Amino acid sequence: MDVADRVASVRERITAAASRAGRDPASVRLVAVTKGVEAAAIREVIAAGVRDLGENRVPEAVRKREELPKGLTWHMVGHVQSNKASRVAAVFDVVHSIDSASIAAHLGARRDPERDPIAGLLEVDLTGIAQRTGTRADGIEDVVRSAAGVVGMHLVGLMTIAPQGGPERARECFATLRALRDRAATATGWPLPELSMGMSDDYEVAVEEGATLVRVGRAIFAGAD
Ligand SMILES: *Cc1c(COP(=O)(O)O)cnc(C)c1O
């Protein structure tokens, strides 16, 4: 299979998962995670109609933005350090990996006011693994309240990375994130319509559990470079 076939297959699986859950497949956006993938293979996903690209490192994203057509939506999925906030704010349209109120504030303050605000997602760690980045579940509402006042960054939802252990373990995590989102939106009055969850091994269960953004790398690019 080439990259275009793999994109078609991922799209079919997203559509099937959405139908199983009684959801509109158009409510799920496919973000092709292109970290470590060269421009030639990325052009193939663009030719297949993908407009959303995910990267986890600033210099790599800067280089690719120069090489690739305009009009794409660039998603930051990697950890954001506060000393890189201005570069992240310049390069990316969507940041999935905001893990604290202070990162939200740094990004918003550094966004060019002439541009649309960054669309931000709060990364939540539900695994409790020490090295993992992300806000803990009991900290979500505080960050949402504080990010709601930030200019230059508009908080649109929550993101998580499932623990290892297969799709059914991932499903629990995704269902929990969705419930936490519902609760935080009600408690704060701040709508959080987006749920970024699901990667190559678990994007179908993520769609069944309400993902609006799936971040897929290997299922599209494995073997493409
Ligand atoms: C690499 C990465 C992905 C894509 O992972 P695959 O398993 O290749 O689909 C998604 N989200 C984040 C945060 C990543 O770092």
GROMACS .gro file of N, CA, C and O and ligand atoms in nm, residues 33 35 56 77-78 123 159 161 198-201 215-219, ligand 1:
model
   83
   33VAL      N    1   0.025   1.281   1.156
   33VAL     CA    2   0.144   1.316   1.235
   33VAL      C    3   0.268   1.285   1.152
   33VAL      O    4   0.296   1.169   1.121
   35LYS      N    5   0.597   1.382   1.205
   35LYS     CA    6   0.730   1.392   1.266
   35LYS      C    7   0.821   1.285   1.206
   35LYS      O    8   0.778   1.168   1.192
   56ASN      N    9   0.608   1.746   1.637
   56ASN     CA   10   0.638   1.759   1.780
   56ASN      C   11   0.765   1.838   1.808
   56ASN      O   12   0.803   1.852   1.924
   77VAL      N   13   0.198   1.866   1.864
   77VAL     CA   14   0.155   1.757   1.952
   77VAL      C   15   0.261   1.724   2.057
   77VAL      O   16   0.237   1.639   2.144
   78GLY      N   17   0.378   1.790   2.051
   78GLY     CA   18   0.486   1.759   2.145
   78GLY      C   19   0.486   1.856   2.263
   78GLY      O   20   0.419   1.959   2.262
  123GLU      N   21  -0.364   1.920   2.763
  123GLU     CA   22  -0.323   1.779   2.770
  123GLU      C   23  -0.345   1.728   2.912
  123GLU      O   24  -0.298   1.787   3.009
  159MET      N   25  -0.697   1.696   2.547
  159MET     CA   26  -0.621   1.595   2.472
  159MET      C   27  -0.564   1.494   2.571
  159MET      O   28  -0.535   1.528   2.686
  161ILE      N   29  -0.310   1.105   2.584
  161ILE     CA   30  -0.240   0.992   2.521
  161ILE      C   31  -0.272   0.870   2.607
  161ILE      O   32  -0.248   0.871   2.728
  198GLY      N   33  -0.658   0.934   2.040
  198GLY     CA   34  -0.648   0.829   1.940
  198GLY      C   35  -0.526   0.847   1.853
  198GLY      O   36  -0.502   0.954   1.797
  199MET      N   37  -0.442   0.741   1.847
  199MET     CA   38  -0.324   0.735   1.762
  199MET      C   39  -0.336   0.608   1.677
  199MET      O   40  -0.442   0.546   1.674
  200SER      N   41  -0.229   0.568   1.609
  200SER     CA   42  -0.241   0.457   1.512
  200SER      C   43  -0.306   0.332   1.570
  200SER      O   44  -0.384   0.265   1.503
  201ASP      N   45  -0.273   0.299   1.696
  201ASP     CA   46  -0.321   0.173   1.752
  201ASP      C   47  -0.461   0.180   1.812
  201ASP      O   48  -0.518   0.076   1.845
  215ARG      N   49  -0.488   1.169   1.593
  215ARG     CA   50  -0.350   1.202   1.556
  215ARG      C   51  -0.281   1.074   1.508
  215ARG      O   52  -0.239   0.992   1.588
  216VAL      N   53  -0.270   1.057   1.377
  216VAL     CA   54  -0.226   0.929   1.323
  216VAL      C   55  -0.095   0.945   1.245
  216VAL      O   56  -0.089   1.023   1.150
  217GLY      N   57   0.006   0.873   1.288
  217GLY     CA   58   0.137   0.874   1.222
  217GLY      C   59   0.164   0.743   1.151
  217GLY      O   60   0.143   0.728   1.031
  218ARG      N   61   0.208   0.641   1.229
  218ARG     CA   62   0.254   0.516   1.170
  218ARG      C   63   0.155   0.449   1.077
  218ARG      O   64   0.194   0.389   0.977
  219ALA      N   65   0.028   0.454   1.108
  219ALA     CA   66  -0.071   0.385   1.023
  219ALA      C   67  -0.072   0.444   0.882
  219ALA      O   68  -0.116   0.379   0.787
  226LIG     C1   69   0.385   1.050   1.749
  226LIG     C2   70   0.259   1.096   1.808
  226LIG     C3   71   0.136   1.058   1.751
  226LIG     C4   72   0.125   0.961   1.635
  226LIG     O1   73   0.157   0.834   1.680
  226LIG     P1   74   0.143   0.702   1.589
  226LIG     O2   75   0.147   0.594   1.687
  226LIG     O3   76   0.258   0.707   1.495
  226LIG     O4   77   0.012   0.714   1.518
  226LIG     C5   78   0.021   1.109   1.808
  226LIG     N1   79   0.025   1.191   1.916
  226LIG     C6   80   0.140   1.229   1.972
  226LIG     C7   81   0.138   1.318   2.091
  226LIG     C8   82   0.261   1.182   1.921
  226LIG     O5   83   0.376   1.218   1.979
   0.00000   0.00000   0.00000
